[in-house]
């Protein structure tokens, strides 16, 4: 007797409770699930967003017993964030374009591995920009996945999808959860005995107000590359002129990180004979800008007197020393991004 092969599905898997439950509901119907997690420049740099061994996403996939793949969204994602067709949410979060971008990547993998449909933990009405009915339809149509995206937590609130019509999953075992409340999901997790899941926190920096301000500034004045995006996550940023930005470390670790992310031609500053922050200057400058930068650095040293600030052009120009007094707080705050 020939054994019938199992239907395969891919899941857009964040490792959060909703995606865990969505996978569980479909797995329990005998479908083989492969969990896909997206990585972009804007994922928060914490364990829950890394595909590394021991991260909570990996652990969640391991507990479910599903195969896990991490997908790097690459440089084209940056271009999408800069010019989203459907605009931004409250911050620089282009959620509709982002989901279309991600689902296009999912479709590619789906075809490569012969998966029949896509599972997501999306809940109708949970997120204002990308999870209302019109947006969800728009996203799946634009990604070329019309009818192929199954949202087990809210499926009964939508017309039956292809996996339901084909009998790959039983609609009776799907749910009708909607809105922002988490209670039904938490109750369901208890029923399944699922206890190890991360709290729902924004894993995406594009929804962060402060990060968005820095990113907008970079889009307006800076050079967009991976190092400059990484730098937005570190230190204090000062827009000194349209053409010059100063990034000041807040501790030893950040001082080192800033240096690691420097590029040829950047300016490097650090206080001499005193402990204090290192700083990186990026862009075109003149003597005034150089002095102003040194004064900002002096502001973060421990002394309230003239400070010597070492200055050089990276990687290896001659080192110079500037003698400056700290800039008043009110003036430096005006330049803070
Ligand atoms: S919150 Fe971030 S990752 Fe999520 S859809 Fe919006 S832009 Fe994409």
Coordinates of C-alpha atoms and ligand atoms in Angstrom, one line a residue:
X1 CA 0.0 0.0 0.0
X2 CA 1.4 3.4 -1.0
X3 CA 1.5 5.7 2.0
X4 CA -0.1 9.1 1.3
X5 CA 2.5 11.9 1.9
X6 CA 1.6 14.6 4.4
X7 CA 0.5 18.1 3.3
X8 CA 3.2 20.6 3.9
X9 CA 2.7 24.2 5.0
X10 CA 5.0 27.1 5.9
X11 CA 4.3 29.3 8.9
X12 CA 5.2 33.0 9.2
X13 CA 6.6 32.4 12.7
X14 CA 7.5 35.2 15.1
X15 CA 7.9 32.9 18.1
X16 CA 5.1 34.9 19.9
X17 CA 2.1 33.1 21.4
X18 CA -0.2 33.8 18.4
X19 CA 2.2 32.2 15.9
X20 CA 2.8 29.2 18.3
X21 CA -0.9 28.6 18.6
X22 CA -1.5 28.9 14.9
X23 CA 1.1 26.3 14.1
X24 CA -0.1 24.0 16.9
X25 CA -3.7 24.1 15.6
X26 CA -2.6 23.2 12.1
X27 CA -0.1 20.6 13.2
X28 CA -2.7 18.9 15.2
X29 CA -4.6 18.3 12.0
X30 CA -1.8 16.2 10.6
X31 CA -0.1 18.9 8.5
X32 CA 3.7 19.1 8.3
X33 CA 4.8 22.7 9.2
X34 CA 8.0 24.5 8.6
X35 CA 8.4 27.7 10.6
X36 CA 9.9 30.7 8.9
X37 CA 11.2 33.7 10.8
X38 CA 12.2 37.0 9.1
X39 CA 15.3 38.9 10.0
X40 CA 15.8 42.5 8.9
X41 CA 18.0 45.4 9.9
X42 CA 15.2 46.6 12.1
X43 CA 14.6 43.5 14.3
X44 CA 15.3 44.4 17.9
X45 CA 18.7 42.9 18.9
X46 CA 17.4 40.7 21.6
X47 CA 17.2 37.0 22.0
X48 CA 13.6 36.7 20.9
X49 CA 14.5 38.0 17.5
X50 CA 17.6 36.1 16.7
X51 CA 17.6 32.8 15.0
X52 CA 20.5 31.7 17.1
X53 CA 20.4 28.5 19.1
X54 CA 18.8 29.2 22.4
X55 CA 16.8 32.1 21.2
X56 CA 13.1 32.0 22.2
X57 CA 12.1 31.6 18.6
X58 CA 14.3 28.6 18.2
X59 CA 13.0 27.2 21.5
X60 CA 9.4 27.7 20.5
X61 CA 9.9 25.9 17.2
X62 CA 11.8 23.2 19.1
X63 CA 9.0 22.7 21.6
X64 CA 6.5 22.4 18.8
X65 CA 8.8 20.0 17.0
X66 CA 8.8 21.9 13.7
X67 CA 11.6 22.6 11.4
X68 CA 12.8 26.2 11.6
X69 CA 14.3 28.5 9.0
X70 CA 15.5 32.1 9.3
X71 CA 15.0 34.3 6.3
X72 CA 17.2 37.4 5.9
X73 CA 15.1 40.0 4.1
X74 CA 18.3 41.7 2.7
X75 CA 19.0 45.1 1.3
X76 CA 15.9 45.4 -0.9
X77 CA 13.9 45.6 2.3
X78 CA 15.7 48.9 3.1
X79 CA 14.5 50.4 -0.1
X80 CA 11.0 49.3 0.6
X81 CA 11.1 51.0 4.1
X82 CA 12.4 54.1 2.4
X83 CA 9.6 54.3 -0.2
X84 CA 6.6 52.3 0.9
X85 CA 3.7 52.3 -1.6
X86 CA 1.1 52.1 1.2
X87 CA 2.8 54.6 3.6
X88 CA 3.7 54.4 7.2
X89 CA 1.9 53.7 10.4
X90 CA 2.4 55.9 13.5
X91 CA 6.2 55.8 13.1
X92 CA 8.4 54.7 10.2
X93 CA 6.6 51.3 10.1
X94 CA 5.4 50.5 6.6
X95 CA 3.5 47.5 7.8
X96 CA 1.4 46.8 4.7
X97 CA 4.4 47.0 2.4
X98 CA 6.5 45.0 4.9
X99 CA 3.9 42.2 5.0
X100 CA 3.7 42.1 1.2
X101 CA 7.5 41.9 1.1
X102 CA 7.6 39.1 3.7
X103 CA 4.9 37.1 2.0
X104 CA 6.6 37.3 -1.4
X105 CA 9.7 35.8 0.3
X106 CA 7.4 33.1 1.9
X107 CA 5.9 32.3 -1.5
X108 CA 9.3 31.7 -3.0
X109 CA 10.2 29.3 -0.2
X110 CA 6.8 27.7 -0.4
X111 CA 7.4 26.9 -4.1
X112 CA 10.9 25.7 -3.4
X113 CA 10.0 23.2 -0.8
X114 CA 6.6 22.2 -2.2
X115 CA 4.4 23.6 0.6
X116 CA 0.7 23.9 -0.2
X117 CA -0.2 26.9 1.9
X118 CA 0.9 29.5 4.5
X119 CA -0.1 29.8 8.2
X120 CA 0.1 33.0 10.2
X121 CA -0.8 33.9 13.7
X122 CA -2.6 37.0 12.5
X123 CA -5.7 38.0 14.4
X124 CA -8.3 40.1 12.8
X125 CA -8.3 43.6 14.2
X126 CA -5.3 43.1 16.5
X127 CA -3.0 45.6 14.8
X128 CA -4.4 48.9 13.4
X129 CA -2.5 49.1 10.2
X130 CA -2.0 45.6 8.8
X131 CA -4.6 43.4 10.5
X132 CA -7.9 44.8 9.5
X133 CA -9.9 42.9 6.9
X134 CA -9.2 45.2 3.9
X135 CA -5.4 45.3 4.6
X136 CA -5.2 41.5 5.1
X137 CA -6.9 40.9 1.7
X138 CA -4.8 43.6 0.0
X139 CA -1.6 42.0 1.4
X140 CA -2.3 38.5 0.3
X141 CA -3.4 39.6 -3.2
X142 CA -0.3 41.8 -3.7
X143 CA 1.9 38.9 -2.6
X144 CA 0.3 36.5 -5.1
X145 CA -1.1 34.3 -2.3
X146 CA -4.8 34.9 -2.6
X147 CA -6.7 32.2 -0.8
X148 CA -3.5 30.4 0.4
X149 CA -3.0 32.2 3.7
X150 CA -4.7 30.5 6.6
X151 CA -5.1 32.4 9.9
X152 CA -6.2 29.6 12.2
X153 CA -6.9 32.0 15.1
X154 CA -9.4 34.1 13.1
X155 CA -10.3 31.7 10.2
X156 CA -14.0 31.5 11.0
X157 CA -14.3 35.2 10.5
X158 CA -13.1 35.0 6.9
X159 CA -14.4 33.1 3.9
X160 CA -13.0 29.6 3.7
X161 CA -9.5 29.5 2.3
X162 CA -8.1 27.0 -0.2
X163 CA -6.6 24.7 2.4
X164 CA -10.1 24.5 4.0
X165 CA -11.9 24.0 0.7
X166 CA -9.5 21.3 -0.3
X167 CA -10.0 19.5 3.1
X168 CA -6.3 19.8 4.1
X169 CA -7.5 21.4 7.3
X170 CA -10.9 21.1 9.0
X171 CA -12.6 24.5 9.4
X172 CA -14.5 23.2 12.4
X173 CA -11.2 23.1 14.3
X174 CA -10.3 26.7 13.5
X175 CA -11.1 29.7 15.7
X176 CA -12.9 33.0 15.5
X177 CA -10.8 35.3 17.7
X178 CA -10.6 39.0 16.9
X179 CA -9.5 42.3 18.4
X180 CA -6.7 43.2 20.8
X181 CA -7.5 41.2 23.8
X182 CA -5.1 38.4 24.6
X183 CA -7.3 36.4 26.9
X184 CA -8.6 33.8 24.4
X185 CA -5.0 33.1 23.3
X186 CA -3.8 32.8 26.9
X187 CA -6.6 30.4 27.8
X188 CA -5.8 28.3 24.7
X189 CA -2.1 28.2 25.7
X190 CA -3.1 26.9 29.1
X191 CA -5.2 24.2 27.4
X192 CA -2.3 23.1 25.3
X193 CA 0.1 23.3 28.3
X194 CA 2.2 26.0 26.5
X195 CA 4.0 28.1 29.1
X196 CA 7.2 29.2 27.5
X197 CA 6.4 32.1 25.2
X198 CA 7.7 35.7 25.1
X199 CA 5.5 38.6 26.3
X200 CA 4.0 40.5 23.3
X201 CA 6.5 43.3 22.9
X202 CA 7.3 45.2 19.7
X203 CA 10.2 43.3 18.2
X204 CA 10.4 45.9 15.3
X205 CA 12.4 49.1 15.7
X206 CA 10.3 50.7 13.0
X207 CA 7.5 51.1 15.5
X208 CA 9.8 52.8 18.0
X209 CA 9.3 56.6 18.2
X210 CA 12.9 57.4 19.0
X211 CA 14.4 55.1 16.5
X212 CA 12.0 56.4 13.8
X213 CA 13.2 60.0 14.4
X214 CA 16.8 58.8 13.8
X215 CA 15.9 56.8 10.8
X216 CA 14.0 59.7 9.2
X217 CA 17.1 61.9 9.8
X218 CA 19.3 59.3 8.1
X219 CA 16.9 59.1 5.1
X220 CA 17.0 62.9 4.9
X221 CA 20.7 63.6 5.3
X222 CA 22.7 60.4 5.5
X223 CA 24.1 57.6 3.5
X224 CA 21.9 54.6 3.7
X225 CA 23.9 51.4 4.3
X226 CA 23.9 48.7 6.9
X227 CA 26.6 50.3 9.1
X228 CA 24.8 53.5 9.3
X229 CA 21.5 51.7 10.2
X230 CA 23.3 49.8 12.9
X231 CA 24.7 53.0 14.3
X232 CA 21.2 54.3 14.8
X233 CA 20.9 51.7 17.6
X234 CA 23.9 53.0 19.5
X235 CA 24.7 56.1 21.5
X236 CA 23.4 59.7 21.5
X237 CA 23.0 61.3 18.1
X238 CA 23.5 65.0 17.4
X239 CA 22.6 66.6 14.1
X240 CA 25.1 69.4 14.0
X241 CA 24.5 70.5 10.4
X242 CA 22.7 69.1 7.4
X243 CA 25.9 67.5 6.4
X244 CA 27.4 66.4 9.7
X245 CA 26.2 64.1 12.5
X246 CA 28.0 63.2 15.8
X247 CA 27.4 59.9 17.6
X248 CA 28.5 59.8 21.2
X249 CA 28.9 56.5 23.1
X250 CA 27.1 56.0 26.4
X251 CA 29.4 53.4 27.9
X252 CA 32.5 51.3 27.1
X253 CA 30.6 48.8 25.1
X254 CA 29.0 51.5 22.9
X255 CA 32.3 53.3 22.5
X256 CA 33.7 50.1 21.0
X257 CA 30.6 49.4 18.9
X258 CA 30.7 52.9 17.4
X259 CA 34.4 52.4 16.5
X260 CA 33.6 49.0 14.9
X261 CA 30.9 50.6 12.8
X262 CA 33.1 53.5 11.6
X263 CA 34.0 54.0 7.9
X264 CA 37.1 55.5 6.3
X265 CA 37.0 59.3 6.5
X266 CA 34.8 59.4 9.7
X267 CA 36.1 61.6 12.5
X268 CA 37.0 60.0 15.8
X269 CA 37.0 61.9 19.1
X270 CA 37.8 60.9 22.6
X271 CA 38.7 62.9 25.8
X272 CA 42.4 62.8 26.7
X273 CA 43.6 62.2 30.2
X274 CA 40.0 61.7 31.4
X275 CA 37.4 59.0 31.2
X276 CA 34.5 59.8 29.0
X277 CA 32.7 58.9 25.8
X278 CA 34.2 58.2 22.4
X279 CA 32.4 59.7 19.5
X280 CA 32.2 59.4 15.7
X281 CA 31.6 62.3 13.4
X282 CA 30.1 61.5 9.9
X283 CA 29.9 63.9 7.0
X284 CA 31.5 67.2 5.9
X285 CA 32.8 69.5 8.5
X286 CA 34.7 72.7 9.1
X287 CA 36.7 74.0 12.1
X288 CA 33.5 75.2 13.8
X289 CA 31.8 71.8 13.6
X290 CA 35.0 70.1 14.8
X291 CA 35.1 72.4 17.9
X292 CA 31.4 72.0 18.5
X293 CA 31.7 68.3 18.4
X294 CA 34.6 68.4 20.9
X295 CA 32.5 70.6 23.2
X296 CA 29.6 68.1 23.1
X297 CA 32.0 65.3 24.1
X298 CA 33.4 67.5 26.9
X299 CA 29.9 67.8 28.2
X300 CA 29.9 64.1 29.0
X301 CA 33.2 64.0 30.8
X302 CA 33.3 64.3 34.6
X303 CA 35.1 67.7 34.8
X304 CA 33.6 71.2 34.6
X305 CA 36.7 72.8 33.2
X306 CA 38.7 73.0 30.0
X307 CA 39.0 69.5 28.5
X308 CA 41.4 68.1 26.0
X309 CA 39.7 66.2 23.2
X310 CA 41.7 64.0 20.9
X311 CA 40.7 64.1 17.3
X312 CA 41.6 62.2 14.2
X313 CA 40.3 61.2 10.8
X314 CA 39.8 57.4 10.6
X315 CA 41.5 55.2 10.0
X316 CA 44.9 56.7 10.8
X317 CA 45.4 60.4 10.3
X318 CA 47.6 62.4 12.6
X319 CA 46.1 62.9 16.0
X320 CA 45.3 66.4 17.1
X321 CA 44.1 67.8 20.4
X322 CA 41.4 70.4 20.9
X323 CA 41.1 72.3 24.2
X324 CA 37.4 73.1 24.8
X325 CA 34.8 73.9 27.5
X326 CA 31.7 71.8 27.6
X327 CA 28.7 73.0 25.6
X328 CA 25.7 74.1 27.7
X329 CA 23.0 71.5 27.9
X330 CA 20.3 73.7 26.4
X331 CA 22.4 74.1 23.2
X332 CA 23.4 70.4 22.9
X333 CA 19.8 69.3 23.5
X334 CA 18.6 71.3 20.5
X335 CA 20.8 69.1 18.3
X336 CA 19.9 65.8 19.9
X337 CA 18.1 63.5 17.4
Ligands
LIG1 S1 5.8 46.1 12.8 FE1 7.7 46.1 11.7 S2 8.0 43.9 11.1 FE2 5.9 44.1 11.8 S3 4.7 44.5 9.9 FE3 5.2 46.5 10.7 S4 7.1 47.1 9.7 FE4 6.9 44.9 9.4

